[in-house]
């Protein structure tokens, strides 16, 4: 039973345009959300996060939006660059848990073409 | 500034052989994790450890054992490898408290033939 879902396995975007990656969750106890980026043959690397007390967090070209009522978050990349081509994982955690467990979605392969 | 270090990077095993994947972190994190990544399946949690001396099963623990040797090290053992365990394995660590990210190692690509 997946508690974090990324329903689009792939996304293709032209360079310079906006990339929007989506993520849904089912557990209302989740209060911290993260996005990871993964290149082939490397480990996932942290990209950006958002706490449930916010609805938006921005870091350069990357913005994460959180809609708690819909249990939905999205990652916007503007403008998209070919170097952004990677697999993006959405993750969530329950701050009330002392175990520190992260729940991951299955990932979205983003391809940015020139 | 090593972060999370995994060994080995690559391994080929025959069915029935055993091996241990090693993981160490130098960030003084309490929590450590083992994930496997398979095509279309994302990152699935095998085992995790919230602190030294404690371990808990994740989503896919069958066929694996773990050992939290000390705060730094968390090893994953395959007692009798099966082709279904062919995968890429990632170790990660995270501070328990507060809103923090997990840090991942570079991965171990394991093939069981």
mmCIF file of C-alpha atoms in Angstrom:
data_model
loop_
_atom_site.group_PDB
_atom_site.id
_atom_site.type_symbol
_atom_site.label_atom_id
_atom_site.label_comp_id
_atom_site.label_asym_id
_atom_site.label_seq_id
_atom_site.Cartn_x
_atom_site.Cartn_y
_atom_site.Cartn_z
ATOM 1 C CA UNK A 1 0.000 0.000 0.000
ATOM 2 C CA UNK A 2 1.862 3.003 -1.297
ATOM 3 C CA UNK A 3 1.451 6.050 0.893
ATOM 4 C CA UNK A 4 3.306 8.311 -1.542
ATOM 5 C CA UNK A 5 2.368 8.117 -5.187
ATOM 6 C CA UNK A 6 3.892 9.551 -8.317
ATOM 7 C CA UNK A 7 1.468 8.630 -11.054
ATOM 8 C CA UNK A 8 3.528 9.831 -13.992
ATOM 9 C CA UNK A 9 6.485 7.551 -14.660
ATOM 10 C CA UNK A 10 7.921 9.952 -17.212
ATOM 11 C CA UNK A 11 7.805 13.569 -18.365
ATOM 12 C CA UNK A 12 9.389 15.144 -21.431
ATOM 13 C CA UNK A 13 9.901 18.920 -21.604
ATOM 14 C CA UNK A 14 11.685 21.255 -23.954
ATOM 15 C CA UNK A 15 14.635 23.241 -22.633
ATOM 16 C CA UNK A 16 13.572 26.616 -21.262
ATOM 17 C CA UNK A 17 10.029 25.530 -20.493
ATOM 18 C CA UNK A 18 8.512 24.676 -17.110
ATOM 19 C CA UNK A 19 8.633 21.130 -15.751
ATOM 20 C CA UNK A 20 5.905 20.171 -13.280
ATOM 21 C CA UNK A 21 6.272 16.939 -11.364
ATOM 22 C CA UNK A 22 3.386 15.770 -9.212
ATOM 23 C CA UNK A 23 3.074 13.720 -6.060
ATOM 24 C CA UNK A 24 0.111 12.573 -3.950
ATOM 25 C CA UNK A 25 0.070 11.121 -0.455
ATOM 26 C CA UNK A 26 -2.511 9.328 1.620
ATOM 27 C CA UNK A 27 -1.249 9.586 5.206
ATOM 28 C CA UNK A 28 -2.586 12.710 6.919
ATOM 29 C CA UNK A 29 0.172 12.414 9.552
ATOM 30 C CA UNK A 30 2.848 13.342 7.022
ATOM 31 C CA UNK A 31 4.138 16.806 7.747
ATOM 32 C CA UNK A 32 7.448 17.068 5.952
ATOM 33 C CA UNK A 33 7.981 16.498 2.255
ATOM 34 C CA UNK A 34 11.119 16.206 0.175
ATOM 35 C CA UNK A 35 12.179 15.897 -3.426
ATOM 36 C CA UNK A 36 15.236 13.924 -4.475
ATOM 37 C CA UNK A 37 17.003 13.839 -7.803
ATOM 38 C CA UNK A 38 18.804 10.777 -9.082
ATOM 39 C CA UNK A 39 21.209 10.422 -11.975
ATOM 40 C CA UNK A 40 22.100 6.968 -13.353
ATOM 41 C CA UNK A 41 24.753 5.110 -11.353
ATOM 42 C CA UNK A 42 24.565 7.621 -8.496
ATOM 43 C CA UNK A 43 22.726 7.780 -5.208
ATOM 44 C CA UNK A 44 19.687 10.055 -4.799
ATOM 45 C CA UNK A 45 20.540 13.597 -3.768
ATOM 46 C CA UNK A 46 18.336 15.951 -1.825
ATOM 47 C CA UNK A 47 16.830 18.762 -3.880
ATOM 48 C CA UNK A 48 14.250 20.713 -1.898
ATOM 49 C CA UNK A 49 11.801 20.217 0.942
ATOM 50 C CA UNK A 50 8.706 21.763 2.480
ATOM 51 C CA UNK A 51 7.126 21.653 5.888
ATOM 52 C CA UNK A 52 3.370 21.301 6.273
ATOM 53 C CA UNK A 53 3.169 24.739 7.865
ATOM 54 C CA UNK A 54 4.018 26.247 4.483
ATOM 55 C CA UNK A 55 2.399 25.983 1.088
ATOM 56 C CA UNK A 56 5.385 27.026 -0.993
ATOM 57 C CA UNK A 57 9.161 26.823 -0.828
ATOM 58 C CA UNK A 58 11.507 28.191 -3.435
ATOM 59 C CA UNK A 59 15.182 27.582 -4.135
ATOM 60 C CA UNK A 60 16.483 29.111 -7.330
ATOM 61 C CA UNK A 61 14.827 27.423 -10.300
ATOM 62 C CA UNK A 62 13.035 24.910 -8.067
ATOM 63 C CA UNK A 63 9.736 25.549 -6.268
ATOM 64 C CA UNK A 64 7.697 23.061 -4.318
ATOM 65 C CA UNK A 65 3.991 23.653 -3.705
ATOM 66 C CA UNK A 66 1.978 21.863 -1.058
ATOM 67 C CA UNK A 67 -1.814 21.529 -1.024
ATOM 68 C CA UNK A 68 -2.627 19.849 2.272
ATOM 69 C CA UNK A 69 -6.358 19.617 1.724
ATOM 70 C CA UNK A 70 -5.774 17.713 -1.514
ATOM 71 C CA UNK A 71 -2.769 15.803 -0.101
ATOM 72 C CA UNK A 72 -0.842 16.864 -3.141
ATOM 73 C CA UNK A 73 2.509 18.435 -3.824
ATOM 74 C CA UNK A 74 4.280 19.469 -6.955
ATOM 75 C CA UNK A 75 7.789 20.418 -7.999
ATOM 76 C CA UNK A 76 8.191 23.185 -10.556
ATOM 77 C CA UNK A 77 11.441 23.655 -12.433
ATOM 78 C CA UNK A 78 11.734 26.933 -14.335
ATOM 79 C CA UNK A 79 13.450 27.169 -16.739
ATOM 80 C CA UNK A 80 14.187 23.522 -17.395
ATOM 81 C CA UNK A 81 17.700 22.629 -18.510
ATOM 82 C CA UNK A 82 19.092 19.464 -20.119
ATOM 83 C CA UNK A 83 21.120 18.834 -16.951
ATOM 84 C CA UNK A 84 17.832 18.478 -15.073
ATOM 85 C CA UNK A 85 17.193 15.191 -16.884
ATOM 86 C CA UNK A 86 17.051 12.632 -14.076
ATOM 87 C CA UNK A 87 14.645 10.579 -12.000
ATOM 88 C CA UNK A 88 12.835 12.643 -9.365
ATOM 89 C CA UNK A 89 11.545 11.015 -6.205
ATOM 90 C CA UNK A 90 8.979 12.486 -3.873
ATOM 91 C CA UNK A 91 9.255 11.531 -0.196
ATOM 92 C CA UNK A 92 7.350 12.202 3.012
ATOM 93 C CA UNK A 93 7.845 11.742 6.719
ATOM 94 C CA UNK A 94 5.827 11.914 9.908
ATOM 95 C CA UNK A 95 7.537 14.264 12.313
ATOM 96 C CA UNK A 96 5.744 12.669 15.229
ATOM 97 C CA UNK A 97 7.579 9.433 14.610
ATOM 98 C CA UNK A 98 10.948 9.081 16.288
ATOM 99 C CA UNK A 99 11.961 6.462 13.766
ATOM 100 C CA UNK A 100 12.737 9.034 11.081
ATOM 101 C CA UNK A 101 11.386 6.864 8.315
ATOM 102 C CA UNK A 102 10.957 8.359 4.833
ATOM 103 C CA UNK A 103 8.305 7.056 2.452
ATOM 104 C CA UNK A 104 9.171 7.320 -1.248
ATOM 105 C CA UNK A 105 7.162 7.424 -4.429
ATOM 106 C CA UNK A 106 8.191 5.367 -7.445
ATOM 107 C CA UNK A 107 9.801 8.272 -9.227
ATOM 108 C CA UNK A 108 9.290 10.289 -12.409
ATOM 109 C CA UNK A 109 11.867 10.231 -15.189
ATOM 110 C CA UNK A 110 12.272 13.805 -16.447
ATOM 111 C CA UNK A 111 13.808 14.318 -19.876
ATOM 112 C CA UNK A 112 14.655 17.862 -20.951
ATOM 113 C CA UNK A 113 15.399 18.085 -24.640
ATOM 114 C CA UNK A 114 17.136 20.988 -26.440
ATOM 115 C CA UNK B 1 33.581 14.994 3.904
ATOM 116 C CA UNK B 2 32.629 11.386 3.101
ATOM 117 C CA UNK B 3 28.925 11.361 4.087
ATOM 118 C CA UNK B 4 27.561 7.845 3.495
ATOM 119 C CA UNK B 5 29.992 5.251 2.166
ATOM 120 C CA UNK B 6 28.906 1.903 0.756
ATOM 121 C CA UNK B 7 31.023 -1.069 -0.222
ATOM 122 C CA UNK B 8 31.287 -2.777 -2.603
ATOM 123 C CA UNK B 9 30.074 -0.787 -5.614
ATOM 124 C CA UNK B 10 29.501 -3.869 -7.768
ATOM 125 C CA UNK B 11 29.062 -7.552 -6.963
ATOM 126 C CA UNK B 12 28.095 -10.685 -8.841
ATOM 127 C CA UNK B 13 26.933 -13.658 -6.807
ATOM 128 C CA UNK B 14 25.871 -17.146 -7.660
ATOM 129 C CA UNK B 15 22.498 -18.326 -6.409
ATOM 130 C CA UNK B 16 22.859 -19.562 -2.843
ATOM 131 C CA UNK B 17 25.996 -17.594 -2.029
ATOM 132 C CA UNK B 18 26.050 -15.148 0.861
ATOM 133 C CA UNK B 19 27.463 -11.687 1.193
ATOM 134 C CA UNK B 20 27.354 -8.587 3.356
ATOM 135 C CA UNK B 21 26.926 -5.054 2.089
ATOM 136 C CA UNK B 22 28.680 -2.526 4.256
ATOM 137 C CA UNK B 23 27.561 1.033 5.024
ATOM 138 C CA UNK B 24 29.118 3.719 7.189
ATOM 139 C CA UNK B 25 28.204 7.340 7.839
ATOM 140 C CA UNK B 26 30.219 10.089 9.471
ATOM 141 C CA UNK B 27 27.427 12.594 10.174
ATOM 142 C CA UNK B 28 26.528 11.298 13.652
ATOM 143 C CA UNK B 29 23.049 10.379 12.445
ATOM 144 C CA UNK B 30 20.823 8.164 14.543
ATOM 145 C CA UNK B 31 18.735 6.650 11.748
ATOM 146 C CA UNK B 32 20.093 4.453 8.995
ATOM 147 C CA UNK B 33 18.291 2.677 6.177
ATOM 148 C CA UNK B 34 18.707 0.097 3.448
ATOM 149 C CA UNK B 35 16.703 0.511 0.244
ATOM 150 C CA UNK B 36 16.591 -1.390 -2.979
ATOM 151 C CA UNK B 37 15.781 0.182 -6.320
ATOM 152 C CA UNK B 38 14.217 -1.821 -9.113
ATOM 153 C CA UNK B 39 12.879 -0.551 -12.455
ATOM 154 C CA UNK B 40 9.399 0.925 -12.040
ATOM 155 C CA UNK B 41 9.357 0.216 -8.316
ATOM 156 C CA UNK B 42 11.122 3.242 -6.926
ATOM 157 C CA UNK B 43 12.970 3.003 -3.623
ATOM 158 C CA UNK B 44 11.680 0.245 -1.391
ATOM 159 C CA UNK B 45 12.723 0.064 2.248
ATOM 160 C CA UNK B 46 14.289 -3.226 3.307
ATOM 161 C CA UNK B 47 15.279 -2.507 6.918
ATOM 162 C CA UNK B 48 15.949 0.522 9.016
ATOM 163 C CA UNK B 49 17.509 1.363 12.332
ATOM 164 C CA UNK B 50 16.395 4.309 14.447
ATOM 165 C CA UNK B 51 19.321 4.019 16.819
ATOM 166 C CA UNK B 52 22.267 1.838 17.709
ATOM 167 C CA UNK B 53 21.057 -1.566 18.775
ATOM 168 C CA UNK B 54 17.604 -1.357 17.187
ATOM 169 C CA UNK B 55 16.409 -2.524 13.786
ATOM 170 C CA UNK B 56 12.998 -2.754 12.153
ATOM 171 C CA UNK B 57 11.607 -4.352 9.030
ATOM 172 C CA UNK B 58 10.597 -2.212 6.106
ATOM 173 C CA UNK B 59 8.473 -3.130 3.094
ATOM 174 C CA UNK B 60 10.603 -5.928 1.634
ATOM 175 C CA UNK B 61 12.683 -7.594 4.413
ATOM 176 C CA UNK B 62 12.427 -11.231 3.319
ATOM 177 C CA UNK B 63 15.782 -12.784 2.453
ATOM 178 C CA UNK B 64 17.789 -10.118 4.285
ATOM 179 C CA UNK B 65 19.264 -9.535 7.702
ATOM 180 C CA UNK B 66 20.817 -6.400 9.120
ATOM 181 C CA UNK B 67 23.165 -5.448 11.867
ATOM 182 C CA UNK B 68 23.626 -2.023 13.440
ATOM 183 C CA UNK B 69 27.171 -2.537 14.617
ATOM 184 C CA UNK B 70 27.515 0.905 16.163
ATOM 185 C CA UNK B 71 26.204 4.382 15.462
ATOM 186 C CA UNK B 72 28.297 4.697 12.284
ATOM 187 C CA UNK B 73 27.776 1.321 10.630
ATOM 188 C CA UNK B 74 24.751 -0.555 9.327
ATOM 189 C CA UNK B 75 25.298 -3.732 7.322
ATOM 190 C CA UNK B 76 22.933 -5.735 5.127
ATOM 191 C CA UNK B 77 23.409 -9.480 4.750
ATOM 192 C CA UNK B 78 22.077 -11.848 2.134
ATOM 193 C CA UNK B 79 22.356 -15.347 3.591
ATOM 194 C CA UNK B 80 21.405 -17.257 0.439
ATOM 195 C CA UNK B 81 21.222 -15.010 -2.587
ATOM 196 C CA UNK B 82 18.418 -15.452 -5.130
ATOM 197 C CA UNK B 83 18.046 -13.972 -8.637
ATOM 198 C CA UNK B 84 15.098 -11.906 -7.312
ATOM 199 C CA UNK B 85 17.614 -10.012 -5.179
ATOM 200 C CA UNK B 86 19.337 -8.643 -8.250
ATOM 201 C CA UNK B 87 18.967 -4.928 -7.679
ATOM 202 C CA UNK B 88 20.707 -1.700 -6.799
ATOM 203 C CA UNK B 89 21.021 -1.249 -3.043
ATOM 204 C CA UNK B 90 21.259 2.110 -1.329
ATOM 205 C CA UNK B 91 22.171 2.897 2.230
ATOM 206 C CA UNK B 92 21.007 6.174 3.745
ATOM 207 C CA UNK B 93 21.224 8.011 7.033
ATOM 208 C CA UNK B 94 19.204 10.759 8.660
ATOM 209 C CA UNK B 95 18.971 12.657 11.915
ATOM 210 C CA UNK B 96 15.876 11.505 13.806
ATOM 211 C CA UNK B 97 14.734 14.816 15.122
ATOM 212 C CA UNK B 98 13.335 17.745 13.221
ATOM 213 C CA UNK B 99 12.787 18.299 9.551
ATOM 214 C CA UNK B 100 15.901 16.987 7.918
ATOM 215 C CA UNK B 101 16.836 15.195 4.763
ATOM 216 C CA UNK B 102 18.326 11.750 4.367
ATOM 217 C CA UNK B 103 21.735 11.327 2.775
ATOM 218 C CA UNK B 104 22.364 8.435 0.429
ATOM 219 C CA UNK B 105 25.403 6.420 -0.492
ATOM 220 C CA UNK B 106 26.433 5.799 -4.090
ATOM 221 C CA UNK B 107 24.794 2.400 -4.259
ATOM 222 C CA UNK B 108 25.794 -1.241 -4.729
ATOM 223 C CA UNK B 109 24.807 -2.914 -7.974
ATOM 224 C CA UNK B 110 24.234 -6.583 -7.169
ATOM 225 C CA UNK B 111 23.632 -9.281 -9.754
ATOM 226 C CA UNK B 112 22.672 -12.798 -8.696
ATOM 227 C CA UNK B 113 23.081 -15.410 -11.414
#
